[in-house]
Coordinates of C-alpha atoms in Angstrom, one line a residue:
Chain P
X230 CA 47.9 -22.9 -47.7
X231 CA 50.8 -20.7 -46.4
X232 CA 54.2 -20.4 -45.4
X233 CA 56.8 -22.8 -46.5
X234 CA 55.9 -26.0 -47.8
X235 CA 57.4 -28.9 -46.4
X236 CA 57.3 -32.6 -47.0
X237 CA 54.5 -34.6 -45.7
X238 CA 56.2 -36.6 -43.6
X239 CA 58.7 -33.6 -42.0
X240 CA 59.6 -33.9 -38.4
X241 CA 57.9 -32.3 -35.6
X242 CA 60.0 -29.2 -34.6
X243 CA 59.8 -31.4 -31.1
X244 CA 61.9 -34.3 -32.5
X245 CA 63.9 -32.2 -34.3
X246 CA 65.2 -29.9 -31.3
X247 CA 66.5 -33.6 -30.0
X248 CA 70.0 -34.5 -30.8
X249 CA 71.0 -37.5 -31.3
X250 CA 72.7 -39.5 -28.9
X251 CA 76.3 -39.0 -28.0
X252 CA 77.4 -42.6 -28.3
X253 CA 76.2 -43.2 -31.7
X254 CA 79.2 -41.9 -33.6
X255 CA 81.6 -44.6 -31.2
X256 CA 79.0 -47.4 -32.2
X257 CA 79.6 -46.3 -35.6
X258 CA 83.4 -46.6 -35.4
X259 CA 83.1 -49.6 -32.9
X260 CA 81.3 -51.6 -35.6
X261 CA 84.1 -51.8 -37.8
X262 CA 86.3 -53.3 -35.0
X263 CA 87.1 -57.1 -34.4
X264 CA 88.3 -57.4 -30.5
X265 CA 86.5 -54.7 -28.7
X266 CA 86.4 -54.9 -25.0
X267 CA 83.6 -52.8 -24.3
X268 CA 83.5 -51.0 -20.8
X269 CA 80.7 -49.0 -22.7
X270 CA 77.6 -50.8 -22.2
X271 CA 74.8 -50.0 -19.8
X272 CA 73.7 -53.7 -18.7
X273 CA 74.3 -56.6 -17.0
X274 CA 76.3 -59.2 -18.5
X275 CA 74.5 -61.9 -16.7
X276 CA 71.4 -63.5 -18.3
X277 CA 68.2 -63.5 -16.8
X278 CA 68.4 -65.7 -13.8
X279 CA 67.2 -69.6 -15.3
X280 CA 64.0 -69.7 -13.7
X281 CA 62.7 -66.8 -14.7
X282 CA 63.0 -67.5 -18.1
X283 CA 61.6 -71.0 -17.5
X284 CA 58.6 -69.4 -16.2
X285 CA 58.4 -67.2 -19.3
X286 CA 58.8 -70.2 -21.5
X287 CA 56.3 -71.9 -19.7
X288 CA 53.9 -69.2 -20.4
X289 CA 54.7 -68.8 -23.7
X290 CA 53.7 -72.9 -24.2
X291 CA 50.6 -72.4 -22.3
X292 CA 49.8 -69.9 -25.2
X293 CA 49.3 -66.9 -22.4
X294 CA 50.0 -64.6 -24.6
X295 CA 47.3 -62.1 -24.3
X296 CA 46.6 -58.3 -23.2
X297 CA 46.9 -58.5 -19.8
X298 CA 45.6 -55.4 -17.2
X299 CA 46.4 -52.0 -18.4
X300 CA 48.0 -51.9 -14.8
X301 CA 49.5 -55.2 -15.3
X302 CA 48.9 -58.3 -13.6
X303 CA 47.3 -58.3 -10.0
X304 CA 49.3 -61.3 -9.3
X305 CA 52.5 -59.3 -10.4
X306 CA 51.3 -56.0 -8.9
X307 CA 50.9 -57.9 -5.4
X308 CA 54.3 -59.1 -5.3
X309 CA 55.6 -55.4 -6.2
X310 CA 54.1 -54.4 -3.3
X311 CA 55.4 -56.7 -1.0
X312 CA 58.8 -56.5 -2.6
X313 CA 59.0 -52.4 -2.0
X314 CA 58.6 -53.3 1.3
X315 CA 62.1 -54.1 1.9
X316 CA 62.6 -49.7 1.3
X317 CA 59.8 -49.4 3.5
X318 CA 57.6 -48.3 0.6
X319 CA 54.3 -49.2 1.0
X320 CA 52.0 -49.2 -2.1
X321 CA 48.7 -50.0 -2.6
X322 CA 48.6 -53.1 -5.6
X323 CA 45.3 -52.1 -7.1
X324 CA 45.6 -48.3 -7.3
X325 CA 49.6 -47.1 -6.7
X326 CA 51.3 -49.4 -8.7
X327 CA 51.7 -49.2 -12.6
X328 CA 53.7 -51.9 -15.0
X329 CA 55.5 -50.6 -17.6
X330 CA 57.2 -51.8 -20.3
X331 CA 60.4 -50.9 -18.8
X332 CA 61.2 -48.5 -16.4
X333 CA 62.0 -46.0 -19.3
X334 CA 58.4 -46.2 -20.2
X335 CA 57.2 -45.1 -17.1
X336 CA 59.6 -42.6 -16.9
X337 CA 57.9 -41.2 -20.1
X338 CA 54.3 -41.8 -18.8
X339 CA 55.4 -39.3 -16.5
X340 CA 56.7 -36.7 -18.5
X341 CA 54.1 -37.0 -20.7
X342 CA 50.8 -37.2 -17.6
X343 CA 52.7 -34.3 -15.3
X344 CA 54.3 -31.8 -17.6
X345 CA 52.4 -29.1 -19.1
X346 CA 54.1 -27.2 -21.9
X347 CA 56.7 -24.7 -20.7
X348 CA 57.2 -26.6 -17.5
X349 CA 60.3 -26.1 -16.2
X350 CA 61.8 -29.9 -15.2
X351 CA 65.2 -30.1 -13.2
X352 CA 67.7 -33.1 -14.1
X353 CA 70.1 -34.0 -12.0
X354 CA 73.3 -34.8 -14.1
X355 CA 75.1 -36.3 -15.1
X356 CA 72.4 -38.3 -15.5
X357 CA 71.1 -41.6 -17.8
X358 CA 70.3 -40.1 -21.5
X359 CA 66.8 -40.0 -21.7
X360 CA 65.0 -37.5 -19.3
X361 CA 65.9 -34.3 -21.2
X362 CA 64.4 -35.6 -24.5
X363 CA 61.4 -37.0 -22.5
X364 CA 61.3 -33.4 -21.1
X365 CA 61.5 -31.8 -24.2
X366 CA 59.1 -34.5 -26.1
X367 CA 56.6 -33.5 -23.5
X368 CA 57.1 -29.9 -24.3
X369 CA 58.7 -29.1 -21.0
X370 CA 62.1 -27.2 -20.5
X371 CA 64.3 -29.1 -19.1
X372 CA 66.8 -27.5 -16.7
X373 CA 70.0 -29.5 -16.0
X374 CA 71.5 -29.4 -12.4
X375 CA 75.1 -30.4 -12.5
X376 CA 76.4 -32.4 -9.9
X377 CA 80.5 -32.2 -9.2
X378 CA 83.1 -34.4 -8.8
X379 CA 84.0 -32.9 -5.6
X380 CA 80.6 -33.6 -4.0
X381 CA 81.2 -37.6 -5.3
X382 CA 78.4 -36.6 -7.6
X383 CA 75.8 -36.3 -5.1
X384 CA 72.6 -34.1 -5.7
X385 CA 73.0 -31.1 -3.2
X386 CA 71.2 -27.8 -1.6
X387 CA 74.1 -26.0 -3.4
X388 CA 73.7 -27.4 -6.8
X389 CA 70.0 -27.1 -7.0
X390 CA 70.5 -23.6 -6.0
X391 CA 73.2 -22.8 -8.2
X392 CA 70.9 -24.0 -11.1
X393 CA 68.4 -22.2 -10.2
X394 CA 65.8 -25.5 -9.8
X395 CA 63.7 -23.4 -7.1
X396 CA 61.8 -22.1 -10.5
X397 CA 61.4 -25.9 -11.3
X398 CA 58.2 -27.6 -11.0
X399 CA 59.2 -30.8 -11.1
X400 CA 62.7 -32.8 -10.1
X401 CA 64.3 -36.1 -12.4
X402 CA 66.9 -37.9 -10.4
X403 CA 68.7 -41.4 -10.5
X404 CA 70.5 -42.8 -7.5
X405 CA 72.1 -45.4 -7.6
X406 CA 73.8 -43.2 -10.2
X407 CA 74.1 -44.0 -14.1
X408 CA 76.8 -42.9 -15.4
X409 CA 79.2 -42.2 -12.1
X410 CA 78.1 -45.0 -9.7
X411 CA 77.4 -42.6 -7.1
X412 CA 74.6 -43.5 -4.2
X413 CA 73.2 -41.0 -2.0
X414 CA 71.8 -41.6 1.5
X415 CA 69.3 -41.0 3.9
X416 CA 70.9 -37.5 5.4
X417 CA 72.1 -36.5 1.6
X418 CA 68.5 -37.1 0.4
X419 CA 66.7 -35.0 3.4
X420 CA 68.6 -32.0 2.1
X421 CA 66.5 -32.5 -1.1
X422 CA 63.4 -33.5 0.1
X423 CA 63.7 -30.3 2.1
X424 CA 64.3 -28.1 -0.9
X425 CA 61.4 -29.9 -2.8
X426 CA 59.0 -29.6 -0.2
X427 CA 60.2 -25.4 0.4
X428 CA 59.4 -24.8 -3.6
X429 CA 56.6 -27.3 -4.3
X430 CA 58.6 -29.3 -6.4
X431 CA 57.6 -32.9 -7.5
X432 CA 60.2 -35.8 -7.4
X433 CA 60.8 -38.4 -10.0
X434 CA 62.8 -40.7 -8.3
X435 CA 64.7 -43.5 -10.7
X436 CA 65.8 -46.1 -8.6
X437 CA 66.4 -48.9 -11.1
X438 CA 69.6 -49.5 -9.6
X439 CA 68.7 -49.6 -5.9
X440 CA 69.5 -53.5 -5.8
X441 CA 72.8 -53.0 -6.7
X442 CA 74.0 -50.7 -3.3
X443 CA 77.3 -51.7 -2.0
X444 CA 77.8 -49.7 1.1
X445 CA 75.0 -49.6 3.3
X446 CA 71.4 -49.8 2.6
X447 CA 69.4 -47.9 -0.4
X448 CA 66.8 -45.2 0.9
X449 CA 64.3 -44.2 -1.5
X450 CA 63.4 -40.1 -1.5
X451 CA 59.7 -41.5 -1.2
X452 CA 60.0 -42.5 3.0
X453 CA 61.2 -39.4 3.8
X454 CA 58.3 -37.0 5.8
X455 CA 55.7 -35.1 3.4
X456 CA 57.6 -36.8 0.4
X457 CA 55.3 -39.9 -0.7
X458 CA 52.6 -37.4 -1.8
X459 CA 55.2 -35.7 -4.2
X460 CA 57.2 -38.3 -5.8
X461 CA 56.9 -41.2 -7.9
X462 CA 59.0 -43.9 -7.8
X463 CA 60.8 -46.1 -10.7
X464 CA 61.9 -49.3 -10.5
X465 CA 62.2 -52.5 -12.8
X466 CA 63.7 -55.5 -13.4
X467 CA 66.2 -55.0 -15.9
X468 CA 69.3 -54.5 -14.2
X469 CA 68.7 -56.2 -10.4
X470 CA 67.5 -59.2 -12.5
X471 CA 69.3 -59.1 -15.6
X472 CA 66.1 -58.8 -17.8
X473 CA 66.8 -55.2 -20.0
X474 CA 64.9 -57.0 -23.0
X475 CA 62.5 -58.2 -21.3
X476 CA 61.0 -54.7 -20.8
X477 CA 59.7 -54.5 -17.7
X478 CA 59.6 -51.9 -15.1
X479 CA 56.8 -50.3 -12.8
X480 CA 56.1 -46.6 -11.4
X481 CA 55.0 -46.8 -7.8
X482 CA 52.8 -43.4 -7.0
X483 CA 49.6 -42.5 -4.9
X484 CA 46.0 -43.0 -6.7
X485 CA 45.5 -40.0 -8.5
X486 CA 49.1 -40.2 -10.7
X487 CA 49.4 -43.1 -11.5
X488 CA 45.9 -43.1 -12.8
X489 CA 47.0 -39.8 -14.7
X490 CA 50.2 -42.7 -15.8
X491 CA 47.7 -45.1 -16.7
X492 CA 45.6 -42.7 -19.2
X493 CA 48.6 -42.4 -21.4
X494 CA 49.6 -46.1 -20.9
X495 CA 46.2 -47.5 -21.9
X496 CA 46.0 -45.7 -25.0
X497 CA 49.9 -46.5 -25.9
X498 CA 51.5 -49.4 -24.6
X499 CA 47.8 -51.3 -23.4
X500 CA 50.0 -53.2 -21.5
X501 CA 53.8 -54.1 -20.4
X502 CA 54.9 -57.0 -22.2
X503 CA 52.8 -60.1 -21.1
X504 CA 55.4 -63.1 -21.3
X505 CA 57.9 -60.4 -19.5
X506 CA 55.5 -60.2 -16.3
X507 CA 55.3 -64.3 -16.1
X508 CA 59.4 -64.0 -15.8
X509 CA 58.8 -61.1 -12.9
X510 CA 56.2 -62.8 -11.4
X511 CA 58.8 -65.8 -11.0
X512 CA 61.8 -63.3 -10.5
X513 CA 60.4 -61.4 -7.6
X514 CA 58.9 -65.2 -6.0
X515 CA 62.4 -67.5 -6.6
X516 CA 65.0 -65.4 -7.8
X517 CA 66.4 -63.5 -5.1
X518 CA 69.5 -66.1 -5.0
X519 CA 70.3 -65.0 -8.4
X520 CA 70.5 -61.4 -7.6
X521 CA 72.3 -61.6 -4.4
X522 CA 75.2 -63.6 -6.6
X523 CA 75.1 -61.5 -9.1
X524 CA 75.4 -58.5 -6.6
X525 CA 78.3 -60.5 -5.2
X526 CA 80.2 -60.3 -8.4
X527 CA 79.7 -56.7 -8.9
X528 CA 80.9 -56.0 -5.8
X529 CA 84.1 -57.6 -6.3
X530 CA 84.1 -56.0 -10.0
X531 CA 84.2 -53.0 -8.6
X532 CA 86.9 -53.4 -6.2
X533 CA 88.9 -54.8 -8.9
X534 CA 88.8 -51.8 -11.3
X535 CA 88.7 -49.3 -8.7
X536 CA 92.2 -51.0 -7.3
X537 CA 93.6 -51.2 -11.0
X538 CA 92.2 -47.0 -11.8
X539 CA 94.1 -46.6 -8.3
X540 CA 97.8 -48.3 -9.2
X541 CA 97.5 -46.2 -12.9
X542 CA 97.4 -43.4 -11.0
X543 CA 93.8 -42.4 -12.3
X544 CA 91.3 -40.6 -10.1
X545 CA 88.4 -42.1 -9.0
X546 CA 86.2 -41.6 -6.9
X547 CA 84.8 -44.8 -4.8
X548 CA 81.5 -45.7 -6.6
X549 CA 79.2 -47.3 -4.2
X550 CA 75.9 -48.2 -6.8
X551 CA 74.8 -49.1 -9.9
X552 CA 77.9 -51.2 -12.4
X553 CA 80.0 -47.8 -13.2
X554 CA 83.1 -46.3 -12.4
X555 CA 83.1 -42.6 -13.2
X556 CA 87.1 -41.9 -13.3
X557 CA 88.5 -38.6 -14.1
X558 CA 89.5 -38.9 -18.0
X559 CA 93.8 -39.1 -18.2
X560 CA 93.2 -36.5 -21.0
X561 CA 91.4 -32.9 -20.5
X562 CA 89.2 -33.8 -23.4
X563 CA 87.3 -37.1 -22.2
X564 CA 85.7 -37.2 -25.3
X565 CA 88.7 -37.5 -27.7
X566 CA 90.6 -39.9 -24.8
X567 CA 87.5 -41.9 -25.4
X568 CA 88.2 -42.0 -29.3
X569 CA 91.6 -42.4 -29.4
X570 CA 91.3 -45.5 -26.6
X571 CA 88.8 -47.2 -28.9
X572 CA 91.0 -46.5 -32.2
X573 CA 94.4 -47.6 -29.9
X574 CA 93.4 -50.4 -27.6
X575 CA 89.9 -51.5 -28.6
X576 CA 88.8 -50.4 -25.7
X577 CA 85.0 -48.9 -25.8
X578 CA 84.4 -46.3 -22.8
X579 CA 81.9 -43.3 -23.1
X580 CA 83.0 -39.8 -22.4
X581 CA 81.0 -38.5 -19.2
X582 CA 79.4 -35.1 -21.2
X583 CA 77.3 -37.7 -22.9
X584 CA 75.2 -38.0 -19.6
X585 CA 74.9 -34.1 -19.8
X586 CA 76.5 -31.0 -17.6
X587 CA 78.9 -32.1 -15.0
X588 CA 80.2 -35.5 -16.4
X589 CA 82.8 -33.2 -18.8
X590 CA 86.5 -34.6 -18.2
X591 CA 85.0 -37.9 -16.8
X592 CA 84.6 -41.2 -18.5
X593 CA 82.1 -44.1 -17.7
X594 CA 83.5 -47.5 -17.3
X595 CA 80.8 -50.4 -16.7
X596 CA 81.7 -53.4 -15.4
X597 CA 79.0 -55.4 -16.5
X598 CA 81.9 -57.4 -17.7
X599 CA 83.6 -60.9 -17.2
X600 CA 86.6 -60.5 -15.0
X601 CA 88.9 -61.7 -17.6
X602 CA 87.4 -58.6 -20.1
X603 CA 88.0 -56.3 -17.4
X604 CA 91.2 -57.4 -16.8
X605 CA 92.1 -56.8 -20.3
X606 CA 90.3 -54.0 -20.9
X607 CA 92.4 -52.4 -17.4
X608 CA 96.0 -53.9 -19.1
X609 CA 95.3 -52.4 -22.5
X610 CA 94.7 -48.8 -20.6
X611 CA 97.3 -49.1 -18.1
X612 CA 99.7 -49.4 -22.0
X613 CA 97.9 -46.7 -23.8
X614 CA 98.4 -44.2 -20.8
X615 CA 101.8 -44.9 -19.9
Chain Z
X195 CA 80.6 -63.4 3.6
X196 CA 83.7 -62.8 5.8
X197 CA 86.7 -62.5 3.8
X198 CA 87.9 -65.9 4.3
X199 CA 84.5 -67.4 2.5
X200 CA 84.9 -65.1 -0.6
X201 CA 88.2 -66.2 -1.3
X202 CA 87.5 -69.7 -1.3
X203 CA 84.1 -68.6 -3.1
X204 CA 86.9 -67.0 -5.5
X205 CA 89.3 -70.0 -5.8
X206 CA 86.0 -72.1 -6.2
X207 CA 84.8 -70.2 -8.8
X208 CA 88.6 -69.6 -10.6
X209 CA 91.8 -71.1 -8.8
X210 CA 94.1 -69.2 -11.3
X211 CA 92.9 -65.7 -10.2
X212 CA 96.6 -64.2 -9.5
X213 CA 97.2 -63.4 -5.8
X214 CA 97.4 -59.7 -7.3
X215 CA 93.5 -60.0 -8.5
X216 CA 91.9 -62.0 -5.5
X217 CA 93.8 -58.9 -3.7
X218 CA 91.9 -56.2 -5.7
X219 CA 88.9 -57.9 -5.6
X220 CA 88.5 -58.4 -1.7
X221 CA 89.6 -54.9 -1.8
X222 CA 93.1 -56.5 0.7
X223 CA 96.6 -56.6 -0.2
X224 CA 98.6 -59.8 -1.7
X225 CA 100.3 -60.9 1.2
X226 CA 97.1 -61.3 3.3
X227 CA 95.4 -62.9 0.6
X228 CA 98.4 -65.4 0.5
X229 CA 98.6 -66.1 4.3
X230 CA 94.6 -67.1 3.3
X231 CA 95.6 -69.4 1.3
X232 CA 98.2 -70.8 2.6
X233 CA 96.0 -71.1 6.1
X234 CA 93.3 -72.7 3.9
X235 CA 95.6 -75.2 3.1
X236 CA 97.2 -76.5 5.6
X237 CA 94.0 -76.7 7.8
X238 CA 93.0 -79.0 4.6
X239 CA 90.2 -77.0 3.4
X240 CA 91.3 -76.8 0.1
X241 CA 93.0 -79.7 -0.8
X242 CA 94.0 -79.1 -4.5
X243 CA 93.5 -77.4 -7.5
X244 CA 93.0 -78.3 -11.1
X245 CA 91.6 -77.5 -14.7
X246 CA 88.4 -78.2 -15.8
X247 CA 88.6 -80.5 -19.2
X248 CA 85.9 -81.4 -21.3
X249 CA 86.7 -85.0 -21.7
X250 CA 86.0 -85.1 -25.5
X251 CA 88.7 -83.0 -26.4
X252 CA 91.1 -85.7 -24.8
X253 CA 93.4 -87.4 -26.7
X254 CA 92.8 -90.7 -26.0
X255 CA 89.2 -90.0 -24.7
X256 CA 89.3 -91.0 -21.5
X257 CA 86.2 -93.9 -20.5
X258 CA 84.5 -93.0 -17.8
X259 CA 82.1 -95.1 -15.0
X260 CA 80.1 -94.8 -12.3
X261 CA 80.0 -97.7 -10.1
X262 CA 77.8 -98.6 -7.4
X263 CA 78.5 -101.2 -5.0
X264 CA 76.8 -102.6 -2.1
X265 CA 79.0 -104.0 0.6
X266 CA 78.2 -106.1 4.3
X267 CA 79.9 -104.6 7.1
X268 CA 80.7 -107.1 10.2
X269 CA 81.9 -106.2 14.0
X270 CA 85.6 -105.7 12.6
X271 CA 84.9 -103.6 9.0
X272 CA 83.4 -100.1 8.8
X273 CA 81.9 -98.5 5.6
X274 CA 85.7 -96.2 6.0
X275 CA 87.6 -99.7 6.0
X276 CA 86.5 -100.0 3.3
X277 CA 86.5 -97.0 1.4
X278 CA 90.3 -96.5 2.8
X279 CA 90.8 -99.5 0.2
X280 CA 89.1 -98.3 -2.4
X281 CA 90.5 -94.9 -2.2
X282 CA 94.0 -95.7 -3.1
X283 CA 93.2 -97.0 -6.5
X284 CA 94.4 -94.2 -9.1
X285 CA 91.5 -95.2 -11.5
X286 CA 89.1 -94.1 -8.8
X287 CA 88.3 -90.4 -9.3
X288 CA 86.0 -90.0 -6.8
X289 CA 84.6 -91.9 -4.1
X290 CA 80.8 -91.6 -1.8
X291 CA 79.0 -93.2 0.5
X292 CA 75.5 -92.7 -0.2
X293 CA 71.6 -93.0 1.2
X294 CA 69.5 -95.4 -0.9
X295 CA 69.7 -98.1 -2.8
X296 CA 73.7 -98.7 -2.5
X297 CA 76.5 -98.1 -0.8
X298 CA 79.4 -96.5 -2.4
X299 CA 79.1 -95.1 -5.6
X300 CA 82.8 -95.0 -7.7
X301 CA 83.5 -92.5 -10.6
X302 CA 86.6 -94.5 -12.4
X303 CA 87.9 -93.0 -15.0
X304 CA 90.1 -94.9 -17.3
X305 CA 92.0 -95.0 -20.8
X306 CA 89.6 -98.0 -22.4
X307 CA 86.2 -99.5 -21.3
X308 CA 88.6 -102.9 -20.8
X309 CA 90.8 -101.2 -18.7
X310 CA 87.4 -100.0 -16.7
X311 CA 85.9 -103.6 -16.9
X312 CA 88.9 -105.3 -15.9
X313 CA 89.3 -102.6 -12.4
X314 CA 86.2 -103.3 -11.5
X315 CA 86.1 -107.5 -12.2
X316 CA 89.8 -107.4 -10.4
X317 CA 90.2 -104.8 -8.2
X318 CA 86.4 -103.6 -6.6
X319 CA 84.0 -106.9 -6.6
X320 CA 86.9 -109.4 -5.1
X321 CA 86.8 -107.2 -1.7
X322 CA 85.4 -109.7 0.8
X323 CA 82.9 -107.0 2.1
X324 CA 81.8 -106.1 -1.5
X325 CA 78.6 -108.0 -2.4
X326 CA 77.6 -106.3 -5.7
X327 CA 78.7 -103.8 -8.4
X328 CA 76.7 -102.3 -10.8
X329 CA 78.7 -100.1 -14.0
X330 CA 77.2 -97.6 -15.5
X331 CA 79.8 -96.1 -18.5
X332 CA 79.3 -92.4 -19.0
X333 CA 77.8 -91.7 -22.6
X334 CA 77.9 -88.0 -23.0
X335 CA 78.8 -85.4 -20.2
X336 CA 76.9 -81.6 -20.4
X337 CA 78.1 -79.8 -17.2
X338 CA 81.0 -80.9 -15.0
X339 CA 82.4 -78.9 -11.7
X340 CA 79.5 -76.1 -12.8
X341 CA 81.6 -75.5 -16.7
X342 CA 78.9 -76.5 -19.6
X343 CA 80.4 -78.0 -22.8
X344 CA 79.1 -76.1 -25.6
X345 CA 80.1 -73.3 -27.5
X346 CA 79.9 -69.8 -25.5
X347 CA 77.1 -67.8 -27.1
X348 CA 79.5 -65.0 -26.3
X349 CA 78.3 -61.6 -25.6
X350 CA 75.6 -60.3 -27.8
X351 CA 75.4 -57.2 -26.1
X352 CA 75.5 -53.7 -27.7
X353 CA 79.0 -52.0 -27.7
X354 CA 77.2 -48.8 -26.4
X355 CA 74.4 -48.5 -24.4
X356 CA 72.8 -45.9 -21.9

């Protein structure tokens, strides 16, 4: 043996080049508080819509509780398809659709199936947390691509230049936004289709929060010309349907990737969770109600902090997706505002350079929240900024 | 939903909602969300407002009944002759006329089950056009004007998340 020794169980230089995340320290200190309004947290505040849950209860007493298709279930897969339908995504159940436990899972199926070491994958940012470590745990280089305030945080021609993402091979995007609420539509999303399809770039499209779109209709990357052969899509039901712990998401892509997906899925996961597809499969058939209400009470959430950010004089721009606000921090340093609101006024927020370059000076405000929260979470900033 | 439907969606869901909020939240300003209302009002759409009490925290209780009663009608009495009568009593909460099996059905509400019994022997079955009653006393109420009675499970949500 040579070299240093090291303990047996040592981590891989992989997992050790990964930080950990930038919100832990603020869960830490959060911990230790009674009467925290949190603004901080990145899911609904609804619970899964009744009969959904019924129909995973009901499963559970009928003892279904078995493996089900590595794919998932052909009943579930089915409704996918017709559901996509409403983007004008059209997906083949039996070979273009994948089930996932969770969105985030096939998110990493696809790291992990398309990314060959040294591969160079572009992530729009500020963006959610986990696509630079799934980069990097697939031994890809990431390559962030900051967005800007002044472009309402919209993924541009200009930024992927200035990044240099023509090198890249493949793209990781979110829109409806998480963290800054921002959407983008059709004509934003040609200009990178057309920069994709110029350098040969893949697209990983995240649209787990294209049900929540308050201004105008969501367009997927997928429907635009040349595109469906170069991106896969993500979706799920945790945040249109309330169901985050019920883990269930799906990767919509042509034949050939998502049986690449499905090789590193069979041999981890087997399958998404099995009482979780029952609820979908009852979701996608009865639930639509549900969302549409809850939708309805975003909606008015948002107007409601984006009027209060307004009268404390804090800039903001008009979030149009997903359950954030993405306000310019009242202090230069987002990240110690963000401390001494908590520490202050009990009032949990995350700094916007925890979702990477770009969200620096910005904080994310969720509201996933009861009305009455909000509205105490808004008075107790509105005192600790004036 | 035009704006008129989502305020009274609002006021349904919350009739203490300050002008200010109902304003921030229909993204309007206060004084057209008050010339709403007070439209609203006087066409008689909304007709009221109150709280929502879970009964058992009452002190006295209040006894509550739900009455049916099947009534004759003749050439001079209508079904809203007769609720018109019916209506005025205070002890009657609400008041229906419903498909099936009976007629009206009452919700009294009362301070003892002898103050119920004795509106009902005194008051409903004397009406000429009244033929029957049937009282049902409330035993124990789990939802009411879409509020549950149990203790909030709160929010069991992280204080962080992605």
């Amino acid at each position: 043996m040579t070299g240093e020794e090291t303990a047996p169980l040592t981590p891989s230089d992989r997992v050790a080049s990964v930080p950990e995340s930038g919100i832990r320290k603020f869960f830490e200190v959060a911990a230790e508080m009674d009467d925290v309004v949190s603004l901080g947290v990145g899911e609904p505040d609804f619970a899964t819509p009744y009969r959904a849950r019924e129909a995973a209860i009901d499963s559970l007493q009928r003892g279904r509780t078995s493996y089900t298709a590595n794919r998932g279930m052909a009943e579930l897969r089915e409704r996918i398809a017709d559901h996509v339908t409403r983007y004008d995504l059209e997906y083949d159940p039996t070979s273009e659709i994948l089930v996932t436990a969770g969105a985030s899972e096939a998110i990493d199926l696809a790291f992990r199936a398309l990314v060959d070491p040294g591969d160079t994958v572009a992530i729009a940012q500020p963006s959610y947390v986990s696509y630079e470590p799934g980069v990097r745990f697939a031994d890809g280089e990431p390559l962030p691509v900051p967005t800007r305030a002044e472009d309402r945080f919209v993924l541009t021609r200009e930024a992927l230049e200035r990044a240099g993402a023509e090198e890249a091979d493949l793209l990781v995007y979110c829109y409806p936004n998480n963290p800054t609420g921002a959407t983008m539509d059709e004509e934003q999303l040609r200009e990178v289709a057309a920069f994709c399809r110029a350098h040969d770039i893949g697209v990983l499209a995240d649209e787990i929060y294209a049900a929540l779109t308050y201004e105008g209709e969501h367009t997927s990357i997928a429907t635009l010309p040349e595109m469906r052969e170069r991106t896969v899509v993500f979706n799920g039901f945790s945040k249109a349907y309330a169901m985050t712990g019920l883990r269930l998401g799906y990767a919509l892509a042509p034949p050939d990737v998502v049986e690449a997906l499905n090789r590193v899925h069979q041999y981890t996961m087997l399958s998404a969770p099995t009482t979780a597809q029952y609820a979908a499969i009852e979701a996608l058939d009865n639930c639509e109600p549900d969302v549409t209400e809850m939708r309805t009470q975003y909606d008015r959430r948002r107007n409601f902090v984006l009027a209060r950010l307004d009268e404390m004089g804090i800039d903001c721009f008009e979030a149009t997706g997903a359950f954030y606000v993405f306000p310019e921090s009242p202090w230069p340093d987002a990240g110690e505002f963000a401390e001494a609101l908590l520490e202050s006024e009990q009032v949990a927020v995350v700094p916007g350079d925890a979702f990477g370059d770009g969200g620096e000076g910005h904080l994310r405000m969720s509201y996933a929240s009861s009305l009455d929260d909000l509205r105490t979470a808004m008075s107790r900033l509105e005192r600790f900024i004036t | 939903m035009d704006e008129r439907a989502e305020l009274l969606d609002l006021l349904r869901e919350n009739a203490r909602y300050t002008t200010a909020d109902l304003a921030r939240m229909l993204g309007t300003d206060e004084a057209a969300v008050e010339e709403a209302i007070a439209a609203l009002e006087a066409e008689g759409v909304v007709v009221g407002y109150r709280a929502v009490v879970d009964p058992t925290k009452l002190e006295p209780e209040p006894v509550r009944a739900h009455v049916e009663c099947n009534v004759t009608l003749d050439r001079e009495t209508s079904y809203a002759d007769i609720a018109d009568r019916l209506a005025g009593f205070p002890e009657v909460e609400s008041l229906s006329l419903m498909s099936g099996d009976y007629d009206f059905a009452l919700e009294i509400e009362a301070d003892s089950m002898g103050e119920v019994s004795r509106f009902v022997s005194e008051k409903v079955a004397p009406l000429p056009e009244i033929t029957q009653t049937v009282t049902h006393y409330v035993m124990e109420t789990y939802k009411t004007a879409g509020h549950r009675f149990e203790d909030g499970d709160g929010d069991d949500r992280l204080t962080y998340s992605p």
